mmCIF file of C-alpha atoms in Angstrom:
data_model
loop_
_atom_site.group_PDB
_atom_site.id
_atom_site.type_symbol
_atom_site.label_atom_id
_atom_site.label_comp_id
_atom_site.label_asym_id
_atom_site.label_seq_id
_atom_site.Cartn_x
_atom_site.Cartn_y
_atom_site.Cartn_z
ATOM 1 C CA MET A 1 -21.576 73.833 11.746
ATOM 2 C CA SER A 2 -20.938 70.850 13.950
ATOM 3 C CA LYS A 3 -18.325 68.220 13.176
ATOM 4 C CA ARG A 4 -19.683 65.256 11.296
ATOM 5 C CA HIS A 5 -17.292 62.802 12.923
ATOM 6 C CA SER A 6 -15.466 62.829 16.246
ATOM 7 C CA HIS A 7 -14.033 60.219 18.558
ATOM 8 C CA ARG A 8 -16.262 58.776 21.229
ATOM 9 C CA ARG A 9 -16.098 60.403 24.666
ATOM 10 C CA GLY A 10 -14.945 58.072 27.418
ATOM 11 C CA SER A 11 -12.769 55.120 26.489
ATOM 12 C CA LEU A 12 -14.325 51.672 26.787
ATOM 13 C CA ALA A 13 -10.908 50.189 27.556
ATOM 14 C CA PHE A 14 -11.269 51.000 31.248
ATOM 15 C CA LYS A 15 -14.792 49.746 31.894
ATOM 16 C CA PRO A 16 -16.049 49.313 34.536
ATOM 17 C CA ARG A 17 -14.773 52.516 36.139
ATOM 18 C CA LYS A 18 -15.172 51.316 39.689
ATOM 19 C CA ARG A 19 -13.136 51.611 42.855
ATOM 20 C CA ALA A 20 -10.182 49.278 43.269
ATOM 21 C CA ILE A 21 -10.787 46.277 45.523
ATOM 22 C CA SER A 22 -7.662 47.039 47.546
ATOM 23 C CA GLN A 23 -5.204 49.903 47.836
ATOM 24 C CA MET A 24 -2.468 47.289 47.508
ATOM 25 C CA PRO A 25 -1.681 46.908 43.770
ATOM 26 C CA SER A 26 -1.669 43.381 42.368
ATOM 27 C CA ILE A 27 0.506 42.076 39.522
ATOM 28 C CA ASN A 28 -0.807 39.158 37.468
ATOM 29 C CA ALA A 29 1.771 39.120 34.649
ATOM 30 C CA TRP A 30 5.547 39.094 35.000
ATOM 31 C CA PRO A 31 8.239 39.267 32.298
ATOM 32 C CA LYS A 32 10.514 36.317 31.638
ATOM 33 C CA SER A 33 14.172 36.778 32.545
ATOM 34 C CA SER A 34 17.088 34.352 32.317
ATOM 35 C CA GLU A 35 19.091 36.538 34.706
ATOM 36 C CA LYS A 36 19.141 35.650 38.406
ATOM 37 C CA ARG A 37 17.335 38.632 39.919
ATOM 38 C CA LEU A 38 14.119 39.882 41.447
ATOM 39 C CA LEU A 39 11.717 41.357 38.911
ATOM 40 C CA GLY A 40 9.999 43.969 41.057
ATOM 41 C CA VAL A 41 10.097 46.317 44.021
ATOM 42 C CA ALA A 42 7.692 48.541 45.961
ATOM 43 C CA GLY A 43 8.018 52.105 47.219
ATOM 44 C CA TYR A 44 6.013 55.040 48.515
ATOM 45 C CA LYS A 45 5.273 58.070 46.348
ATOM 46 C CA ALA A 46 6.927 61.147 47.856
ATOM 47 C CA GLY A 47 6.204 63.736 45.181
ATOM 48 C CA MET A 48 7.527 65.310 41.996
ATOM 49 C CA THR A 49 10.299 67.665 40.964
ATOM 50 C CA HIS A 50 12.180 68.367 37.739
ATOM 51 C CA ILE A 51 15.641 67.688 36.350
ATOM 52 C CA THR A 52 17.750 68.641 33.352
ATOM 53 C CA TYR A 53 19.758 66.011 31.503
ATOM 54 C CA ILE A 54 21.403 65.359 28.150
ATOM 55 C CA GLU A 55 18.904 63.706 25.822
ATOM 56 C CA ASP A 56 20.369 60.368 24.702
ATOM 57 C CA ARG A 57 17.454 58.863 22.781
ATOM 58 C CA GLU A 58 17.211 58.865 18.987
ATOM 59 C CA CYS A 59 15.192 62.054 18.510
ATOM 60 C CA PRO A 60 15.681 65.600 17.145
ATOM 61 C CA ASN A 61 16.889 66.773 20.584
ATOM 62 C CA LYS A 62 19.592 64.125 20.938
ATOM 63 C CA GLY A 63 22.671 65.607 22.607
ATOM 64 C CA VAL A 64 20.736 68.659 23.838
ATOM 65 C CA GLU A 65 20.170 69.501 27.509
ATOM 66 C CA VAL A 66 16.438 69.126 28.157
ATOM 67 C CA SER A 67 14.160 69.460 31.176
ATOM 68 C CA SER A 68 11.855 66.709 32.394
ATOM 69 C CA PRO A 69 9.431 66.209 35.299
ATOM 70 C CA VAL A 70 10.293 63.260 37.542
ATOM 71 C CA THR A 71 8.593 61.337 40.348
ATOM 72 C CA ILE A 72 10.411 60.409 43.555
ATOM 73 C CA LEU A 73 9.579 57.071 45.202
ATOM 74 C CA GLU A 74 10.968 56.329 48.648
ATOM 75 C CA VAL A 75 11.971 52.662 48.747
ATOM 76 C CA PRO A 76 12.832 51.398 52.247
ATOM 77 C CA PRO A 77 14.484 47.955 52.335
ATOM 78 C CA MET A 78 12.083 45.045 51.908
ATOM 79 C CA CYS A 79 12.360 41.948 54.108
ATOM 80 C CA ALA A 80 12.349 38.563 52.364
ATOM 81 C CA TYR A 81 10.562 36.125 54.666
ATOM 82 C CA GLY A 82 9.615 33.252 52.356
ATOM 83 C CA VAL A 83 9.799 31.500 48.993
ATOM 84 C CA ARG A 84 6.755 30.186 47.127
ATOM 85 C CA ALA A 85 6.593 27.843 44.128
ATOM 86 C CA TYR A 86 3.861 27.695 41.483
ATOM 87 C CA LYS A 87 2.939 25.048 38.947
ATOM 88 C CA GLY A 88 0.299 25.698 36.323
ATOM 89 C CA GLY A 89 -0.760 28.862 38.125
ATOM 90 C CA ASN A 90 -1.418 27.035 41.397
ATOM 91 C CA PRO A 91 0.731 27.488 44.524
ATOM 92 C CA LEU A 92 2.553 24.359 45.679
ATOM 93 C CA SER A 93 4.136 25.136 49.045
ATOM 94 C CA ASP A 94 6.146 27.756 50.919
ATOM 95 C CA VAL A 95 9.560 27.871 52.534
ATOM 96 C CA LEU A 96 9.649 30.399 55.385
ATOM 97 C CA CYS A 97 12.659 31.780 57.191
ATOM 98 C CA THR A 98 13.206 30.645 60.774
ATOM 99 C CA ASP A 99 14.001 34.085 62.185
ATOM 100 C CA ALA A 100 11.170 34.819 64.632
ATOM 101 C CA LYS A 101 12.175 38.489 64.844
ATOM 102 C CA LEU A 102 11.770 38.889 61.086
ATOM 103 C CA LEU A 103 8.338 37.232 61.144
ATOM 104 C CA ALA A 104 7.076 39.175 64.181
ATOM 105 C CA PRO A 105 5.697 42.192 62.204
ATOM 106 C CA LEU A 106 3.511 39.759 60.244
ATOM 107 C CA GLY A 107 2.074 38.077 63.334
ATOM 108 C CA ILE A 108 3.461 34.673 62.317
ATOM 109 C CA LYS A 109 4.211 32.710 65.486
ATOM 110 C CA LYS A 110 4.081 29.065 64.438
ATOM 111 C CA ILE A 111 6.284 28.246 61.454
ATOM 112 C CA SER A 112 5.057 25.370 59.312
ATOM 113 C CA SER A 113 6.748 25.224 55.930
ATOM 114 C CA SER A 114 8.291 22.793 53.464
ATOM 115 C CA ASP A 115 11.976 22.363 52.809
ATOM 116 C CA ALA A 116 13.691 23.350 49.564
ATOM 117 C CA THR A 117 14.226 19.734 48.493
ATOM 118 C CA SER A 118 10.534 18.862 48.525
ATOM 119 C CA LEU A 119 9.759 22.169 46.830
ATOM 120 C CA LEU A 120 12.044 21.343 43.909
ATOM 121 C CA SER A 121 10.870 17.734 43.644
ATOM 122 C CA SER A 122 7.354 18.923 42.761
ATOM 123 C CA SER A 123 8.696 20.362 39.449
ATOM 124 C CA PRO A 124 7.547 23.996 39.781
ATOM 125 C CA ASP A 125 7.461 26.258 36.731
ATOM 126 C CA SER A 126 7.841 29.605 38.518
ATOM 127 C CA ILE A 127 9.389 30.826 41.762
ATOM 128 C CA PHE A 128 8.265 33.836 43.794
ATOM 129 C CA ILE A 129 9.807 35.419 46.849
ATOM 130 C CA LEU A 130 7.583 36.610 49.701
ATOM 131 C CA VAL A 131 8.519 40.055 50.995
ATOM 132 C CA TYR A 132 7.020 42.822 53.079
ATOM 133 C CA ALA A 133 7.613 46.556 53.016
ATOM 134 C CA GLN A 134 8.720 48.550 56.053
ATOM 135 C CA PRO A 135 6.627 51.753 56.166
ATOM 136 C CA GLN A 136 7.702 52.403 59.773
ATOM 137 C CA LYS A 137 11.114 53.421 58.418
ATOM 138 C CA THR A 138 9.504 56.279 56.486
ATOM 139 C CA GLY A 139 7.784 59.392 57.793
ATOM 140 C CA ILE A 140 4.282 58.636 56.512
ATOM 141 C CA GLY A 141 2.995 57.480 59.908
ATOM 142 C CA LYS A 142 2.148 53.956 58.811
ATOM 143 C CA LYS A 143 3.198 50.877 60.781
ATOM 144 C CA ARG A 144 1.422 47.878 59.276
ATOM 145 C CA PRO A 145 3.640 46.326 56.556
ATOM 146 C CA GLU A 146 2.309 45.409 53.123
ATOM 147 C CA ARG A 147 2.965 41.817 52.064
ATOM 148 C CA MET A 148 3.492 40.869 48.427
ATOM 149 C CA GLU A 149 4.971 38.345 46.023
ATOM 150 C CA ILE A 150 7.792 39.185 43.605
ATOM 151 C CA ALA A 151 8.779 36.935 40.719
ATOM 152 C CA VAL A 152 12.336 35.597 40.576
ATOM 153 C CA GLY A 153 14.229 35.334 37.298
ATOM 154 C CA GLY A 154 16.532 32.518 36.228
ATOM 155 C CA LYS A 155 17.308 30.079 33.425
ATOM 156 C CA ASP A 156 15.043 27.513 35.061
ATOM 157 C CA ALA A 157 13.072 26.976 38.257
ATOM 158 C CA LYS A 158 16.020 25.315 39.996
ATOM 159 C CA GLU A 159 18.317 28.296 39.423
ATOM 160 C CA ALA A 160 15.590 30.743 40.472
ATOM 161 C CA LEU A 161 14.909 28.741 43.646
ATOM 162 C CA GLU A 162 18.589 28.610 44.597
ATOM 163 C CA PHE A 163 18.866 32.374 44.145
ATOM 164 C CA ALA A 164 15.683 33.040 46.140
ATOM 165 C CA LEU A 165 16.946 30.921 49.041
ATOM 166 C CA THR A 166 20.091 33.082 49.259
ATOM 167 C CA LEU A 167 17.862 36.111 49.935
ATOM 168 C CA LEU A 168 15.728 34.408 52.571
ATOM 169 C CA GLY A 169 15.823 36.283 55.882
ATOM 170 C CA LYS A 170 17.653 39.301 54.421
ATOM 171 C CA GLU A 171 16.767 42.867 53.492
ATOM 172 C CA VAL A 172 16.582 43.729 49.793
ATOM 173 C CA LYS A 173 17.306 47.268 48.574
ATOM 174 C CA ALA A 174 16.258 49.036 45.390
ATOM 175 C CA ALA A 175 19.816 49.136 44.030
ATOM 176 C CA ASP A 176 19.984 45.333 44.332
ATOM 177 C CA ILE A 177 17.041 44.920 41.951
ATOM 178 C CA PHE A 178 17.087 47.668 39.312
ATOM 179 C CA LYS A 179 19.784 49.626 37.501
ATOM 180 C CA VAL A 180 19.819 53.295 36.545
ATOM 181 C CA GLY A 181 18.484 53.733 33.016
ATOM 182 C CA GLU A 182 16.353 50.584 33.129
ATOM 183 C CA TYR A 183 12.696 50.676 32.072
ATOM 184 C CA VAL A 184 9.978 49.545 34.476
ATOM 185 C CA ASP A 185 6.187 49.377 34.631
ATOM 186 C CA SER A 186 4.396 51.144 37.486
ATOM 187 C CA ILE A 187 1.309 49.561 39.065
ATOM 188 C CA SER A 188 -0.743 51.645 41.472
ATOM 189 C CA VAL A 189 -4.186 52.751 42.585
ATOM 190 C CA THR A 190 -4.883 56.245 41.276
ATOM 191 C CA THR A 191 -6.027 59.267 43.270
ATOM 192 C CA GLY A 192 -9.712 59.024 44.152
ATOM 193 C CA LYS A 193 -12.003 61.874 43.095
ATOM 194 C CA GLY A 194 -15.344 60.491 44.218
ATOM 195 C CA TRP A 195 -18.582 60.847 42.251
ATOM 196 C CA GLN A 196 -18.111 63.114 39.239
ATOM 197 C CA GLY A 197 -20.311 64.297 36.404
ATOM 198 C CA VAL A 198 -20.122 63.219 32.814
ATOM 199 C CA VAL A 199 -18.143 66.268 31.639
ATOM 200 C CA LYS A 200 -15.235 65.745 34.029
ATOM 201 C CA ARG A 201 -15.425 61.945 34.015
ATOM 202 C CA HIS A 202 -15.629 61.365 30.252
ATOM 203 C CA GLY A 203 -14.709 64.675 28.632
ATOM 204 C CA VAL A 204 -18.133 65.202 27.055
ATOM 205 C CA HIS A 205 -18.662 68.676 25.595
ATOM 206 C CA LYS A 206 -20.936 71.025 27.500
ATOM 207 C CA GLN A 207 -24.284 71.886 25.927
ATOM 208 C CA ARG A 208 -24.882 75.255 24.293
ATOM 209 C CA ARG A 209 -26.303 78.101 26.340
ATOM 210 C CA LYS A 210 -29.850 77.781 25.022
ATOM 211 C CA ALA A 211 -30.032 73.997 25.375
ATOM 212 C CA THR A 212 -33.137 72.793 27.169
ATOM 213 C CA GLY A 213 -32.526 71.731 30.741
ATOM 214 C CA LYS A 214 -28.955 71.141 31.847
ATOM 215 C CA VAL A 215 -25.617 72.209 30.389
ATOM 216 C CA ARG A 216 -23.095 69.751 31.889
ATOM 217 C CA HIS A 217 -24.652 66.521 30.618
ATOM 218 C CA ALA A 218 -24.568 64.212 27.609
ATOM 219 C CA GLY A 219 -26.905 65.180 24.775
ATOM 220 C CA THR A 220 -28.302 61.662 24.515
ATOM 221 C CA LEU A 221 -27.985 58.331 26.293
ATOM 222 C CA GLY A 222 -28.608 56.284 23.144
ATOM 223 C CA PRO A 223 -31.160 55.438 20.413
ATOM 224 C CA TRP A 224 -34.821 54.551 20.732
ATOM 225 C CA HIS A 225 -34.002 50.884 20.185
ATOM 226 C CA PRO A 226 -32.687 48.862 21.906
ATOM 227 C CA GLY A 227 -35.020 50.044 24.604
ATOM 228 C CA TYR A 228 -32.460 50.381 27.363
ATOM 229 C CA VAL A 229 -29.364 52.431 28.167
ATOM 230 C CA GLN A 230 -26.245 50.632 26.976
ATOM 231 C CA TYR A 231 -23.159 50.323 29.156
ATOM 232 C CA SER A 232 -21.118 52.322 26.647
ATOM 233 C CA ALA A 233 -23.135 55.522 27.162
ATOM 234 C CA PRO A 234 -21.143 58.148 29.098
ATOM 235 C CA MET A 235 -22.715 58.682 32.501
ATOM 236 C CA ALA A 236 -21.795 60.157 35.867
ATOM 237 C CA GLY A 237 -20.175 57.925 38.454
ATOM 238 C CA GLN A 238 -16.995 57.011 40.306
ATOM 239 C CA MET A 239 -13.824 58.733 39.101
ATOM 240 C CA GLY A 240 -10.374 57.838 40.355
ATOM 241 C CA TYR A 241 -9.186 55.200 42.828
ATOM 242 C CA HIS A 242 -8.733 52.804 39.905
ATOM 243 C CA HIS A 243 -6.126 50.053 39.579
ATOM 244 C CA ARG A 244 -3.862 51.131 36.716
ATOM 245 C CA THR A 245 -0.634 49.949 35.062
ATOM 246 C CA GLU A 246 1.643 52.364 33.187
ATOM 247 C CA LEU A 247 4.303 50.942 30.897
ATOM 248 C CA ASN A 248 7.909 51.904 30.211
ATOM 249 C CA LYS A 249 8.917 54.356 32.923
ATOM 250 C CA ARG A 250 12.637 55.072 32.799
ATOM 251 C CA ILE A 251 14.655 55.014 36.017
ATOM 252 C CA MET A 252 16.643 58.242 35.964
ATOM 253 C CA LYS A 253 18.467 57.843 39.279
ATOM 254 C CA ILE A 254 18.760 55.690 42.404
ATOM 255 C CA GLY A 255 20.338 57.050 45.573
ATOM 256 C CA ALA A 256 19.951 58.365 49.111
ATOM 257 C CA GLY A 257 16.943 60.497 50.006
ATOM 258 C CA ASN A 258 18.825 63.588 51.170
ATOM 259 C CA GLU A 259 19.899 64.183 47.556
ATOM 260 C CA VAL A 260 16.387 64.929 46.288
ATOM 261 C CA THR A 261 14.417 66.131 49.325
ATOM 262 C CA PRO A 262 13.372 69.742 48.579
ATOM 263 C CA LYS A 263 13.669 72.529 51.111
ATOM 264 C CA GLY A 264 10.878 72.036 53.626
ATOM 265 C CA GLY A 265 10.215 68.486 52.412
ATOM 266 C CA PHE A 266 7.731 67.172 49.879
ATOM 267 C CA LEU A 267 4.174 68.463 50.196
ATOM 268 C CA HIS A 268 1.905 66.036 52.108
ATOM 269 C CA TYR A 269 4.856 63.669 52.564
ATOM 270 C CA GLY A 270 7.867 65.160 54.315
ATOM 271 C CA VAL A 271 11.502 64.124 54.183
ATOM 272 C CA VAL A 272 12.823 61.154 52.192
ATOM 273 C CA SER A 273 15.082 59.339 54.663
ATOM 274 C CA ASN A 274 15.649 56.027 52.817
ATOM 275 C CA ASP A 275 16.819 55.112 49.345
ATOM 276 C CA TYR A 276 14.799 56.496 46.464
ATOM 277 C CA ILE A 277 14.012 55.726 42.827
ATOM 278 C CA MET A 278 13.595 58.633 40.414
ATOM 279 C CA LEU A 279 11.209 57.873 37.538
ATOM 280 C CA ALA A 280 10.768 59.973 34.419
ATOM 281 C CA GLY A 281 7.272 61.439 34.186
ATOM 282 C CA SER A 282 4.331 60.973 36.508
ATOM 283 C CA VAL A 283 2.986 57.977 38.420
ATOM 284 C CA GLY A 284 -0.600 57.331 39.457
ATOM 285 C CA GLY A 285 -1.692 57.890 43.041
ATOM 286 C CA PRO A 286 -1.343 60.596 45.718
ATOM 287 C CA ALA A 287 1.568 61.146 48.067
ATOM 288 C CA LYS A 288 2.240 58.313 50.568
ATOM 289 C CA ARG A 289 0.595 55.688 48.350
ATOM 290 C CA LEU A 290 2.346 52.374 47.718
ATOM 291 C CA ILE A 291 3.606 52.056 44.133
ATOM 292 C CA ARG A 292 4.806 48.724 42.771
ATOM 293 C CA LEU A 293 7.422 48.574 40.017
ATOM 294 C CA ARG A 294 7.942 45.650 37.669
ATOM 295 C CA LYS A 295 10.612 44.987 35.070
ATOM 296 C CA ALA A 296 9.176 46.261 31.785
ATOM 297 C CA VAL A 297 7.298 43.562 29.877
ATOM 298 C CA ARG A 298 7.376 45.380 26.510
ATOM 299 C CA MET A 299 10.770 47.081 26.606
ATOM 300 C CA ASP A 300 13.976 45.069 26.504
ATOM 301 C CA ALA A 301 16.460 47.896 25.898
ATOM 302 C CA ALA A 302 19.837 47.736 27.625
ATOM 303 C CA PRO A 303 20.046 50.073 30.662
ATOM 304 C CA LYS A 304 21.845 53.327 29.890
ATOM 305 C CA ALA A 305 22.334 55.808 32.733
ATOM 306 C CA PRO A 306 21.307 59.362 31.739
ATOM 307 C CA ASP A 307 23.694 62.290 32.080
ATOM 308 C CA ILE A 308 21.828 64.365 34.701
ATOM 309 C CA ARG A 309 23.037 67.958 35.011
ATOM 310 C CA TYR A 310 20.620 69.416 37.577
ATOM 311 C CA VAL A 311 18.048 68.189 40.116
ATOM 312 C CA SER A 312 15.670 70.800 41.529
ATOM 313 C CA ILE A 313 15.465 70.781 45.335
ATOM 314 C CA GLU A 314 13.753 74.153 45.588
ATOM 315 C CA SER A 315 10.853 74.414 48.012
ATOM 316 C CA LYS A 316 7.509 73.065 46.769
ATOM 317 C CA GLN A 317 5.576 74.945 49.444
#
């Protein structure tokens, strides 16, 4: 006998399931912080491994050595080339650094920017720092840098602006932004899987053997009336390459890449030669994809470094 009730197949929370506009993740919401700091960083996904550590959360396994999968992100230093102010969601003006060598990878030749005094006189309500990644320092074979904005924390806009100006023209490392044990949100574009059927895309049950016609399809696309197929009906289409945000990823470790590079390197990536961030669990996207991290918006727990006992560097070949 069939079940009388079951949950719907294919969540409506992620409609429309279409391809992301850009492979560069965008962040529209930032947490508020009274501490003078940057609230995000970007890195490249190298791969996964596993660790053992002493469980320190309030759970039945507290104090027990447990195993956990982790994701390794290679985070080369980011170059801070400008400061931007916003008021009411609208950009006011920019302050760019005067180092032509730092601006050369971006193709900026003529520098036309405001000064910090005029920027502050316009009474901004939020300050962002303009940075770009340096993929040429990794082994992924990419040269064109990704440009992005990162929010700056502070008690007020004046304090945030003063802190941002101290970083102008300098390189920013992962250890300067986040601490071990801190929780972050990961924003990325997931692995693309192309056009997929309704069974793989939505988890619809296959039809019985003697069903008329096909087996891997939905039993119905809706009622007689209304006389059209509603958007909520599970259908075949694009799967993967979606812009997704995952909340509350714990930073397990930050260090140099030679500590976590497995024998023979990570599959489809190679050797981690820069600093890295180790996140608990998985992160969306394939190897070499840019992953942006943001200070957690729904988790305000104090950072507590885990007691890691073992990091697997065995070959993943």
